[in-house]
Coordinates of C-alpha atoms and ligand atoms in Angstrom, one line a residue:
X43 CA 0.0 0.0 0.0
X44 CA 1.1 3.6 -0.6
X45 CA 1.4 6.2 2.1
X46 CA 0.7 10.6 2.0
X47 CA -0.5 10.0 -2.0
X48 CA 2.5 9.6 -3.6
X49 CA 1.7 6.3 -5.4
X50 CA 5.3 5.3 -5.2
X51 CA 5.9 5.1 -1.4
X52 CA 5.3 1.5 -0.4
X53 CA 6.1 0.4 2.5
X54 CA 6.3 -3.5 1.3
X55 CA 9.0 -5.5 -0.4
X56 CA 8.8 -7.2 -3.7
X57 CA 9.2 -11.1 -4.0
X58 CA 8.4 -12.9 -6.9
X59 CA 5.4 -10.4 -8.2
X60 CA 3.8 -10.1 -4.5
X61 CA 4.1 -7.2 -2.3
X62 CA 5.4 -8.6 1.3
X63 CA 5.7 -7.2 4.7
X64 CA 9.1 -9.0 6.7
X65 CA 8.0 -12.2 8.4
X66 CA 8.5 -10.9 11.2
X67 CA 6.5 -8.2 11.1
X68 CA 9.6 -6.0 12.2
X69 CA 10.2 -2.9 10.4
X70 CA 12.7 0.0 9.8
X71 CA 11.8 3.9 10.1
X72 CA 12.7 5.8 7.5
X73 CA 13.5 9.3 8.3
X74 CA 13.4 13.1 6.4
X75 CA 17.1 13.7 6.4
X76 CA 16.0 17.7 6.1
X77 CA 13.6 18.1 8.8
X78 CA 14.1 14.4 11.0
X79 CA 10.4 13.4 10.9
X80 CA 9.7 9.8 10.0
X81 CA 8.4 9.4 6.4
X82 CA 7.3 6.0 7.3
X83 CA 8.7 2.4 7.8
X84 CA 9.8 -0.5 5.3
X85 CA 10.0 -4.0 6.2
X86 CA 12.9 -5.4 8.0
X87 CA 13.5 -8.4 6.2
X88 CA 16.5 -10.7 6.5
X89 CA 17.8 -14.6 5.3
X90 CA 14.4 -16.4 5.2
X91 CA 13.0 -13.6 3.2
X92 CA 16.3 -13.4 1.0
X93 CA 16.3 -17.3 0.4
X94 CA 12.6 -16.8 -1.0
X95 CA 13.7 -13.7 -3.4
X96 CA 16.8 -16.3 -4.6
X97 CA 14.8 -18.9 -5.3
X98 CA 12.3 -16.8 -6.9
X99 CA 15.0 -15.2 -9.1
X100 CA 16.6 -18.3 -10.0
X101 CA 13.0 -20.2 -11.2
X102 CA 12.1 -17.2 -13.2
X103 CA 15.5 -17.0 -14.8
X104 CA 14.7 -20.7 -16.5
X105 CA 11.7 -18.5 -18.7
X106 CA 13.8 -15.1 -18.8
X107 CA 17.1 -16.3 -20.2
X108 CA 14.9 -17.9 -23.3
X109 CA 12.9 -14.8 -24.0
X110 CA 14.4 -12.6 -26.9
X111 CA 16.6 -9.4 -26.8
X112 CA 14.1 -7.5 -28.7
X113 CA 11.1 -8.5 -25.9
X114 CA 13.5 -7.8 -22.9
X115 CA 14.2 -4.3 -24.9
X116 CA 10.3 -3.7 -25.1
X117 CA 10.4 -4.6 -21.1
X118 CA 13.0 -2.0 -20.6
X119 CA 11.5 0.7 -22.6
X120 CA 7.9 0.2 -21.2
X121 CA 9.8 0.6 -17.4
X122 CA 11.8 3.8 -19.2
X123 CA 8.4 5.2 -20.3
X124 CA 6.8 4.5 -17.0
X125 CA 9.7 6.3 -15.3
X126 CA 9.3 9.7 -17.3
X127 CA 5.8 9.4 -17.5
X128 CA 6.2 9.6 -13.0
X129 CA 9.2 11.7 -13.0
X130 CA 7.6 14.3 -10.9
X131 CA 6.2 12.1 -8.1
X132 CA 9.4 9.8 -8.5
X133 CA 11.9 12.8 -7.5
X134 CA 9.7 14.2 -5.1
X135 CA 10.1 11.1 -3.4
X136 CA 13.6 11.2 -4.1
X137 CA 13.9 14.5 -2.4
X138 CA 11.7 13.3 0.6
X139 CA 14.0 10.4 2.0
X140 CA 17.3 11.5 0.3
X141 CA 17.6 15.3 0.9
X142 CA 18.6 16.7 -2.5
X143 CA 17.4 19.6 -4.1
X144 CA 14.8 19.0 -6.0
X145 CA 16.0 20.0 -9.7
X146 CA 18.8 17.1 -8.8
X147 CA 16.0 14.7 -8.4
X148 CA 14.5 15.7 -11.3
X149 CA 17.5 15.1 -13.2
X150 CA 18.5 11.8 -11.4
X151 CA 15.3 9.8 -12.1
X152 CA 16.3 11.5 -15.8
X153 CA 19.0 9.7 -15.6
X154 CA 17.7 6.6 -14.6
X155 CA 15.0 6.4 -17.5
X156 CA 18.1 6.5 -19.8
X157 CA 20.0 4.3 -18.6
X158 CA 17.0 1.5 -19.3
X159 CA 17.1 2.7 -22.8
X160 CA 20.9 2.4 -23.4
X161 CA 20.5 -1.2 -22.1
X162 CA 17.4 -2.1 -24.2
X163 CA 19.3 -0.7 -26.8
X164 CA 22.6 -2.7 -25.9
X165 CA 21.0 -6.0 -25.2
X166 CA 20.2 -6.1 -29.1
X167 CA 23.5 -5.9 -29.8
X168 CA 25.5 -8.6 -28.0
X169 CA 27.0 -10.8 -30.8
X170 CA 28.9 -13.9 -30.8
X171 CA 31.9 -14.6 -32.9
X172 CA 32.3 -17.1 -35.6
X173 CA 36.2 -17.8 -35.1
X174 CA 38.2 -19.0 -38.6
X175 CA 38.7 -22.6 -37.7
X176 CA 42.5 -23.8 -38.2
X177 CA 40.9 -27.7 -38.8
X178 CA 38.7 -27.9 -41.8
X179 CA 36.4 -30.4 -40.0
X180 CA 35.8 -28.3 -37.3
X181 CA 34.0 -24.6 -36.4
X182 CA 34.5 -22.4 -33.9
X183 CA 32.4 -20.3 -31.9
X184 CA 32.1 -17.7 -29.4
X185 CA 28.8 -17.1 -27.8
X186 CA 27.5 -14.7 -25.1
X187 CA 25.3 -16.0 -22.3
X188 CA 23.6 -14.4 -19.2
X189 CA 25.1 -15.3 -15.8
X190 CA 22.0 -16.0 -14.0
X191 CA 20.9 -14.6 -10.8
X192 CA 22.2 -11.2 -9.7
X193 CA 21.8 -10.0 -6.5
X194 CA 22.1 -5.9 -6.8
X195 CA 23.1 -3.7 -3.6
X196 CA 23.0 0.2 -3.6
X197 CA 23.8 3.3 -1.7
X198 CA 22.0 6.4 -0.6
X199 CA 23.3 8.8 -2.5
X200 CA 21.9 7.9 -5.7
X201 CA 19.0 6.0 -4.6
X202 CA 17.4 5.6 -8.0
X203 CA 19.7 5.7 -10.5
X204 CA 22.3 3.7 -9.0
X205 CA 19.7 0.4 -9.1
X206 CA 18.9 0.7 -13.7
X207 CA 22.6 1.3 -13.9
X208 CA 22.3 -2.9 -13.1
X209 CA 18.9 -3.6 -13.1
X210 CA 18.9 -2.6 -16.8
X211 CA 22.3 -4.5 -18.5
X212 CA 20.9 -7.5 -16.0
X213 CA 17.6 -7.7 -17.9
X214 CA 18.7 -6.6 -21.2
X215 CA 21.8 -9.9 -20.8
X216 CA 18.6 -12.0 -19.6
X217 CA 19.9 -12.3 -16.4
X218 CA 17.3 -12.0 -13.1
X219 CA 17.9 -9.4 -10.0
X220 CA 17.4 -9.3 -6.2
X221 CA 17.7 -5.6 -5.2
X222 CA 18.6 -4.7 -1.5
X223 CA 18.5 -0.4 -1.6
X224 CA 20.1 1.5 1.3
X225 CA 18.1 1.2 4.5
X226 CA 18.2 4.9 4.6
X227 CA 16.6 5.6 1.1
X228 CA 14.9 2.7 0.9
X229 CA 11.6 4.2 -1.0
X230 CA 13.1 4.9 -4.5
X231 CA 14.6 1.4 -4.6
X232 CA 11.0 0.0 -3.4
X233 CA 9.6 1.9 -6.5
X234 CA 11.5 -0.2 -8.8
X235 CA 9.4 -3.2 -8.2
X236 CA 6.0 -1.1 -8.8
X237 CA 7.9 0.2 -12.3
X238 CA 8.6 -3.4 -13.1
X239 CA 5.1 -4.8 -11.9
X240 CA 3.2 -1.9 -14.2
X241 CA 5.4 -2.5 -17.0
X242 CA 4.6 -6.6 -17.0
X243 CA 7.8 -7.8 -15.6
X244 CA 7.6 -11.7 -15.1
X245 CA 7.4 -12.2 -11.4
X246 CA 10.5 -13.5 -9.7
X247 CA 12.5 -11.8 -12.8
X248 CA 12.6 -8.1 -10.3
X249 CA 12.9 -8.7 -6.6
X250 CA 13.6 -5.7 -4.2
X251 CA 14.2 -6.3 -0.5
X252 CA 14.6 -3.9 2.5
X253 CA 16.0 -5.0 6.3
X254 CA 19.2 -6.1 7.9
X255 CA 22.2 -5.5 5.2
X256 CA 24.7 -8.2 6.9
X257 CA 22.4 -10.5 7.0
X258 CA 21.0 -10.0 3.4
X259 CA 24.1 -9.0 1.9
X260 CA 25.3 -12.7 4.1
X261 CA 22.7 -14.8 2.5
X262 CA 23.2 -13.6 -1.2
X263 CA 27.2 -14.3 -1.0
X264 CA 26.5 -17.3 0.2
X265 CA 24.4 -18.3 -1.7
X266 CA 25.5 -21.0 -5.0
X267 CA 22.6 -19.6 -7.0
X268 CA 23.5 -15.6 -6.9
X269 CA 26.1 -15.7 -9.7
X270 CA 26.9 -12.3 -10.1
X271 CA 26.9 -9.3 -7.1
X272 CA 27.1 -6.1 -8.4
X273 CA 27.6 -3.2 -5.5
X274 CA 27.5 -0.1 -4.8
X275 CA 28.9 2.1 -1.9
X276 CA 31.5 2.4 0.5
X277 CA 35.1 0.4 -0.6
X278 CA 35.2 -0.5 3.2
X279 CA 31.5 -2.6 2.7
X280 CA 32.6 -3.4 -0.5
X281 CA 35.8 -5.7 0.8
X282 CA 33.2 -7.4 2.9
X283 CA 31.4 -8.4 -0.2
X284 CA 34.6 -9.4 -2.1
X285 CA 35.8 -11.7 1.1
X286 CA 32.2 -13.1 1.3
X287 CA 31.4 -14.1 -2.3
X288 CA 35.0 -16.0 -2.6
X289 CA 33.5 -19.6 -1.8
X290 CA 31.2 -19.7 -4.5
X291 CA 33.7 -17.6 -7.1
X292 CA 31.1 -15.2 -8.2
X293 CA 31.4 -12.8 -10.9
X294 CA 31.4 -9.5 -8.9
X295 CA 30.8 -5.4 -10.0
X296 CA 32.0 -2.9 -7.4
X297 CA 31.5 0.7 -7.8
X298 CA 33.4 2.2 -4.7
X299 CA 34.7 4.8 -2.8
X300 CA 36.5 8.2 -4.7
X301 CA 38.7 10.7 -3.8
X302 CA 38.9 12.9 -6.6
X303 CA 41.8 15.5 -7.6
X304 CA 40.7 18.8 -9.3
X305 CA 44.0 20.1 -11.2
X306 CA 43.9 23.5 -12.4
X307 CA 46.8 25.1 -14.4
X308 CA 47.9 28.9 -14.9
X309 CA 46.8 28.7 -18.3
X310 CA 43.0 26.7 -17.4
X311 CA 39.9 29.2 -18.7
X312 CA 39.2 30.3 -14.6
X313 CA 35.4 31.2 -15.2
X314 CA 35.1 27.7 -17.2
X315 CA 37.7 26.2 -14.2
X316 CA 35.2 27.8 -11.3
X317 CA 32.0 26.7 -13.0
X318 CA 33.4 23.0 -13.4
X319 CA 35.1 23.0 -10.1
X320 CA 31.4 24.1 -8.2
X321 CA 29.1 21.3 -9.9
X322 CA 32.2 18.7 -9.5
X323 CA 32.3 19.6 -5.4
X324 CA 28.9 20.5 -4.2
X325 CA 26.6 18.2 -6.3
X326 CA 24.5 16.6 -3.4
X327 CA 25.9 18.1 -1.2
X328 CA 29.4 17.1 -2.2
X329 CA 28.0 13.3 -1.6
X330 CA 28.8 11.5 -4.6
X331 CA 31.6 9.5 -5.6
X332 CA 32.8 11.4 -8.1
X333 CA 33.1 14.9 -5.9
X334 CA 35.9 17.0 -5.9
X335 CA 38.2 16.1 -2.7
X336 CA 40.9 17.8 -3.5
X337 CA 41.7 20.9 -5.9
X338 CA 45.3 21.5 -6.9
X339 CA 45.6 24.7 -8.1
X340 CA 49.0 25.9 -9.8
X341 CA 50.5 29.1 -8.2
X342 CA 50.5 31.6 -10.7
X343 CA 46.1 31.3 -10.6
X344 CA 46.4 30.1 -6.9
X345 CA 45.0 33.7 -5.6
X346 CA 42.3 34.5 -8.2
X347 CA 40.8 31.0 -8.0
X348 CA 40.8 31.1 -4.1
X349 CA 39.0 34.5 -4.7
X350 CA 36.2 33.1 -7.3
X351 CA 36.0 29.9 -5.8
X352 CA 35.1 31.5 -2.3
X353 CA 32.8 34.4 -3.9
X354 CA 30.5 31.4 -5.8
X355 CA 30.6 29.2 -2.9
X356 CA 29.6 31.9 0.0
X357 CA 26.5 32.8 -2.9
X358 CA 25.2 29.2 -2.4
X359 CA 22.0 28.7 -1.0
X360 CA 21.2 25.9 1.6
X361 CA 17.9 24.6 2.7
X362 CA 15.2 22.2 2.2
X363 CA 15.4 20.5 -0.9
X364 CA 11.8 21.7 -2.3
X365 CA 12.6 25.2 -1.3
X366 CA 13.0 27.9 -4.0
X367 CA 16.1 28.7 -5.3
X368 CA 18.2 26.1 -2.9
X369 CA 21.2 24.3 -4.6
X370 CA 22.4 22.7 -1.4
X371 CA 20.6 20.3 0.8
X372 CA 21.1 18.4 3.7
X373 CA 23.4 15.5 4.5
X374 CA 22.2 12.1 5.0
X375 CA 22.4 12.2 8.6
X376 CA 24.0 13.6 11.8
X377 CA 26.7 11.5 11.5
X378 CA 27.9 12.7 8.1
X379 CA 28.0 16.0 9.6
X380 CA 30.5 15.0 12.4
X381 CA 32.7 13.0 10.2
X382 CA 32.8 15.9 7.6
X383 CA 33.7 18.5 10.8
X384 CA 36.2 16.0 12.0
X385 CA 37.9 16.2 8.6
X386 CA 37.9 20.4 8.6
X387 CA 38.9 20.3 12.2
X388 CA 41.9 18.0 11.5
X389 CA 43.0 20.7 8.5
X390 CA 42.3 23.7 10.6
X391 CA 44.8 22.4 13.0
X392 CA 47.3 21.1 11.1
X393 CA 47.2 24.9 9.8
X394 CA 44.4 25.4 6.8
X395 CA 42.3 28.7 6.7
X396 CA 38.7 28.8 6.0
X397 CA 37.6 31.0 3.8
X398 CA 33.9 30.9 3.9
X399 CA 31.9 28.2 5.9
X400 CA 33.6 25.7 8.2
X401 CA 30.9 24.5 10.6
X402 CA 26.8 23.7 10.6
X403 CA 24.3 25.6 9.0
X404 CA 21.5 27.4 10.8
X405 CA 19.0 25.6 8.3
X406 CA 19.3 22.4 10.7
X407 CA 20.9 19.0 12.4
X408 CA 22.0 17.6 9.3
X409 CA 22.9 20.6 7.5
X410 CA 26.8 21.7 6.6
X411 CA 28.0 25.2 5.4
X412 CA 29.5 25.4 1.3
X413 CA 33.2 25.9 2.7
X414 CA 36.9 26.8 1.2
X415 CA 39.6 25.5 2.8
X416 CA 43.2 26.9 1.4
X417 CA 46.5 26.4 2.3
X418 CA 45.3 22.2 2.3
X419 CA 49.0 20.0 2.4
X420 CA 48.9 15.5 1.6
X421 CA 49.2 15.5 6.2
X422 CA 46.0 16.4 6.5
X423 CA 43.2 13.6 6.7
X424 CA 41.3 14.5 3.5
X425 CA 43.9 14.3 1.0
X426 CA 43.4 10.4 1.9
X427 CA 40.0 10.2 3.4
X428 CA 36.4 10.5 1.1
X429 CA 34.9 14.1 3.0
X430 CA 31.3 13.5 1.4
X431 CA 30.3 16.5 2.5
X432 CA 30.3 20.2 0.9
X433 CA 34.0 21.2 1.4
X434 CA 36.4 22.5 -1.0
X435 CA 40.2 21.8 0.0
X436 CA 42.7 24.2 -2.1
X437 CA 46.2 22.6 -2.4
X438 CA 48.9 24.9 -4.3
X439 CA 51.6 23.5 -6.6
X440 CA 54.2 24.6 -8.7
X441 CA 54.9 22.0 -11.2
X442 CA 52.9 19.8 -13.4
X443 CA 54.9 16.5 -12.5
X444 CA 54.4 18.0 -8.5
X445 CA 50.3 18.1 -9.5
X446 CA 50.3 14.6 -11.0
X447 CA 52.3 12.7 -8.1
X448 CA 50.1 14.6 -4.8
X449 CA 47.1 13.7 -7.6
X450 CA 47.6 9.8 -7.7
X451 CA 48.7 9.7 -4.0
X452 CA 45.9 7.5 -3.0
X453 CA 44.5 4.5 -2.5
X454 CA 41.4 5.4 -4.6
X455 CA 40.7 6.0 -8.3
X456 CA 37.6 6.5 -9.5
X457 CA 37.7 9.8 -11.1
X458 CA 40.1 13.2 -11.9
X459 CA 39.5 16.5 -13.1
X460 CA 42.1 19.1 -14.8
X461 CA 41.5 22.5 -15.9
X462 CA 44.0 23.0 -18.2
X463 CA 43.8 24.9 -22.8
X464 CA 47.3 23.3 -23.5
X465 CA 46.5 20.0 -26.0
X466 CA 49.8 18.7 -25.0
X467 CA 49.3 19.0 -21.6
X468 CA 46.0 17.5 -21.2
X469 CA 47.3 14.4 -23.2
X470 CA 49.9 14.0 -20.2
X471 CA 47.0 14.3 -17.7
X472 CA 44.8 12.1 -19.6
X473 CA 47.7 9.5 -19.6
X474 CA 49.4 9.8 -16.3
X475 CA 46.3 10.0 -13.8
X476 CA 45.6 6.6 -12.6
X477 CA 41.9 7.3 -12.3
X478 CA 38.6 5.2 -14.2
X479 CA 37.5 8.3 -15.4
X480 CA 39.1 11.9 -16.7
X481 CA 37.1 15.1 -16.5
X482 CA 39.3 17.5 -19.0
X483 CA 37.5 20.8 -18.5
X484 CA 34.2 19.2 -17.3
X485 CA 33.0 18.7 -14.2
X486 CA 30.0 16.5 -14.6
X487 CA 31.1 13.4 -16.4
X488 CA 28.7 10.3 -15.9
X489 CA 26.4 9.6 -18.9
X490 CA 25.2 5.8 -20.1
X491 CA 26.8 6.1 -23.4
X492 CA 30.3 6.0 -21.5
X493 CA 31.9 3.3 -19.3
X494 CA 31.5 4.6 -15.3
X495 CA 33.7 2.6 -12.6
X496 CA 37.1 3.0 -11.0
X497 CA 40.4 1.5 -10.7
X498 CA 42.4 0.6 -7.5
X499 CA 40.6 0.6 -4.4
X500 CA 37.3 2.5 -6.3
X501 CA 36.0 -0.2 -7.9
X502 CA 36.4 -3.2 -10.7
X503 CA 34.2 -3.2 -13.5
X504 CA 32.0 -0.5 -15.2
X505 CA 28.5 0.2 -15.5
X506 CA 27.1 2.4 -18.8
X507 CA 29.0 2.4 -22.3
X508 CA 29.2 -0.9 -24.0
X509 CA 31.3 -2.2 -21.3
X510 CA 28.4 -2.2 -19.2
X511 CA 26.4 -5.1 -20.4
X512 CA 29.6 -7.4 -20.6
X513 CA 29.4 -7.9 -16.2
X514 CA 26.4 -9.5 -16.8
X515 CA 27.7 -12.0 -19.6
X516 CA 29.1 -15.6 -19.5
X517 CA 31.3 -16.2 -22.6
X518 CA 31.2 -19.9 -24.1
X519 CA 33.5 -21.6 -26.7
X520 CA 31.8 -24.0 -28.7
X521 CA 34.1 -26.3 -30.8
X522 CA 31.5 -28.1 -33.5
X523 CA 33.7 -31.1 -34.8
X524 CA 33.2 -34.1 -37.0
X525 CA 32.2 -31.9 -40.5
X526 CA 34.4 -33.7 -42.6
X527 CA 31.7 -37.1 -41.7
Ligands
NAD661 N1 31.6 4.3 -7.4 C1 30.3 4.6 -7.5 O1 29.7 4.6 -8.6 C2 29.6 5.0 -6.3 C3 28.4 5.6 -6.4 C4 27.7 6.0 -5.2 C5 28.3 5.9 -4.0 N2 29.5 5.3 -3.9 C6 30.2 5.2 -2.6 O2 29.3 4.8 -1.6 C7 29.6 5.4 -0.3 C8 28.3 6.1 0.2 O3 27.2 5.2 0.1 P1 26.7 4.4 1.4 O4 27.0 5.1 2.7 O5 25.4 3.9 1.2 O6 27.7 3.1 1.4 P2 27.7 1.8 2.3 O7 28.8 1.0 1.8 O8 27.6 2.2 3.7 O9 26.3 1.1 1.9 C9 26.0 0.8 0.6 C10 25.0 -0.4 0.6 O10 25.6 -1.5 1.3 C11 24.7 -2.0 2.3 N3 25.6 -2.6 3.3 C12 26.2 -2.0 4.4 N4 26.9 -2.9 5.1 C13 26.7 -4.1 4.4 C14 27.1 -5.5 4.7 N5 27.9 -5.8 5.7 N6 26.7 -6.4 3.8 C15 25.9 -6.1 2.8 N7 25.5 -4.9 2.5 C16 25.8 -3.9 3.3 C17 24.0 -0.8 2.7 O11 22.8 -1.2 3.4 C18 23.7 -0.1 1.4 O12 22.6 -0.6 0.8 C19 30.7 6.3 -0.6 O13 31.9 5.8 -0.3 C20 30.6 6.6 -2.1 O14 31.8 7.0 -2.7 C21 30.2 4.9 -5.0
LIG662 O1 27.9 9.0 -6.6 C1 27.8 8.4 -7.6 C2 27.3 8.7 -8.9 O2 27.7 7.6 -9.7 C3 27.7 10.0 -9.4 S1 27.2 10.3 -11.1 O3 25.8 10.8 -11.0 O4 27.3 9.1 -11.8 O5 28.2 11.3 -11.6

């Protein structure tokens, strides 16, 4: 059933085509990260529920694998329709449990309708090979199978669009899914299974599940049947799905923590280099992967950068995400805000300046101030550390090579941007960051036609671009012998 008329919120799970409450009857509150009232609760499900969605999954797969690409592309655009046709009420639920501005929630569920048709599209177009056979009684092929059962688990931040970026090259391959959203933004990943149910899904081909993440993410490791996790989130959860899905050697997808560099260079266009450097830090609050973390900022623009930078960031406004004219949001929750003030209290000390911001907003709990901090060195804590939160650290450098070491100091790589109108110059970046993705003068990369994931300890795999489909694909050698007979 749906709650306060927005047709979307359902506070059930979806298992095999039913709607379900947790056998338990247990059930987790979901709050307004904005204002901290209860939106309503979800079912807190765990293993006996997640046994049922596997099982479902895998008998439905038996019928799913054998339908055609062109009727699991007519699937996926029916779901695409669906999801423009509700964009409004989808992103104002968005908004409700996740925080962000509205226009960002608008453009997320956007985004999520196009990723469904780059898969449809894509599923159409996964060919086999016919190999030139060096035995003239015998052929070879290549052919290009889907894995099975995938069991999908996503974060927060993007609660929407990070579930089509899976759900949709898993239907398109012919595979079958079991969705566990984040228990804090738990109603857009819930809305998947009404899109799926309205647009004639086969039941047990779309199952989405709320409740206890250990104990879900446990049973769907374990499990022989899951072939193929694909996750989301934090690199720290994302080792404990690694570790737990080495018994049964499953094909795995993990799009992980960042800590982007932001290199700007005396001869960068600064208005282009200020614009870029604002939507690639304080997007959602500066909670997506791909945020800014650090800027690096060469010394002959050092001064006038610090100056723009601070000027567009102190004309930010911050509030609740339906409000008028608000760009900035809240943070998930209260502890976001202490970790993020633990990381500008660890600068400040070790000598940083802020230069507008630094500390809570008046809007609220869970809201954090748009802040500059300059004179950032690789000792303090978020040269190395995801902030997540709405802070701009300004490092100052001298020489390219100096820009390009402090840039690939980390354990992370996911993406890098640089400022930079020298051709030569941005072929060295483009070469030399060890990142999955390269911003060169852009700030805002992501986009289904491209391959998204990172390298290092941000991620393996890719979702989006023609990449995207191949996670979710077995490749089989068929040697066909005895010609010659
Ligand atoms: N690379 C990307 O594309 C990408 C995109 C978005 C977010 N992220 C990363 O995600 C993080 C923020 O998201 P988050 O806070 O939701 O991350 P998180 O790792 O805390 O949680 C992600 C998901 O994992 C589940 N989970 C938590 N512990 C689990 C366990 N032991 N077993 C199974 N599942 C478990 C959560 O319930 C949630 O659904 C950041 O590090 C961000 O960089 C990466
Ligand atoms: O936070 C993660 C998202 O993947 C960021 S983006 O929307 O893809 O740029």
């Amino acid at each position: 059933m749906s709650t306060n008329g927005n047709q979307f919120l359902r506070e059930e799970n979806y298992i095999n085509g039913v709607w379900i409450a947790a056998d338990s009857g247990k059930t987790i509150t979901v709050d307004n990260p904005a204002t901290g009232a209860a939106i309503g609760n979800v079912p807190d499900c765990s293993t006996a529920e997640t046994e049922r969605a596997i099982s479902a999954a895998a008998e439905a797969f038996k019928s799913w694998r054998k339908t055609t690409a062109l009727e699991r592309a007519n699937i996926l655009l029916k779901m695409h329709d669906l999801v423009l046709e509700n964009q409004e009420e989808l992103a104002q639920l968005l908004t409700m449990e996740q925080g962000k501005p509205i226009a960002e929630a608008r453009a997320e569920v956007g985004g999520s309708a196009a990723y469904l048709r780059w898969f449809a599209e894509e599923g159409r177009r996964v060919y086999g090979d016919l190999v030139p056979s060096p035995i003239p009684t015998r052929r070879l092929m290549v052919m290009k199978e889907p894995v099975g059962v995938v069991a999908a688990i996503t974060p927060w931040n993007f609660p929407s669009s990070m579930i089509p970026r899976k759900l949709g090259p898993a239907l398109a391959a012919g595979c079958t899914i079991i969705i566990k959203p984040s228990e804090f933004t738990p109603y857009s990943g819930i809305a998947w299974g009404l899109i799926a149910e309205k647009a004639g899904v086969p039941a047990g081909v779309v199952n989405i599940l709320t409740g206890d993440a250990p104990s879900i993410g446990k049973a769907l490791c374990e499990s022989e049947e899951v072939r193929k996790i694909s996750f989301t989130g934090s690199t720290r959860v994302g080792k404990i799905l690694l570790a737990q899905s080495a018994d049964t050697v499953k094909k795995v997808s993990m799009e992980l923590g960042g800590n982007a560099p932001f290199i700007v260079f005396d001869d960068a266009d600064i208005d282009t280099a200020i614009a870029g450097a604002i939507a690639a830090k304080f997007r959602n609050a500066g909670q997506t992967c791909v945020c800014t973390n650090r800027f690096y900022v060469q010394a002959g623009i050092y001064d006038s950068f610090v100056k723009k930078l601070t000027e567009a960031t102190a004309s930010m406004k911050v509030g609740e995400g339906n409000e008028d004219g608000v760009v900035q949001g809240p943070l998930i929750n209260e502890a976001a805000i202490a970790k993020v003030e633990e990381l500008v209290g660890d600068a400040v000390q070790r000598g940083a300046k802020v230069t507008v911001g630094g500390g809570r907003h008046e809007c609220g709990q869970t809201f954090f101030q748009p802040t500059v901090i300059v004179d950032a060195t690789q000792e303090m804590r978020f040269s190395k550390e995801e902030i997540f939160g709405p802070v701009a650290p300004v490092f100052k450098f001298e020489k390219e090579e100096e820009a390009v070491a402090m840039a690939n100091d980390t354990v992370f790589g996911l993406a890098a941007y640089v400022y930079t109108q020298n051709l030569g110059r941005s072929w060295r970046m483009m070469e030399d960051l060890k990142y999955g993705l390269v911003g060169i003068n852009e700030g805002v990369i992501a986009t289904p036609e491209a391959p998204f994931g990172g390298v290092k300890q941000s991620g393996l795999g890719k979702e989006g671009g023609h990449q995207g489909i191949d996670d979710y694909l077995d490749v089989k050698y068929v040697a066909v012998g005895g010609l010659g007979m």
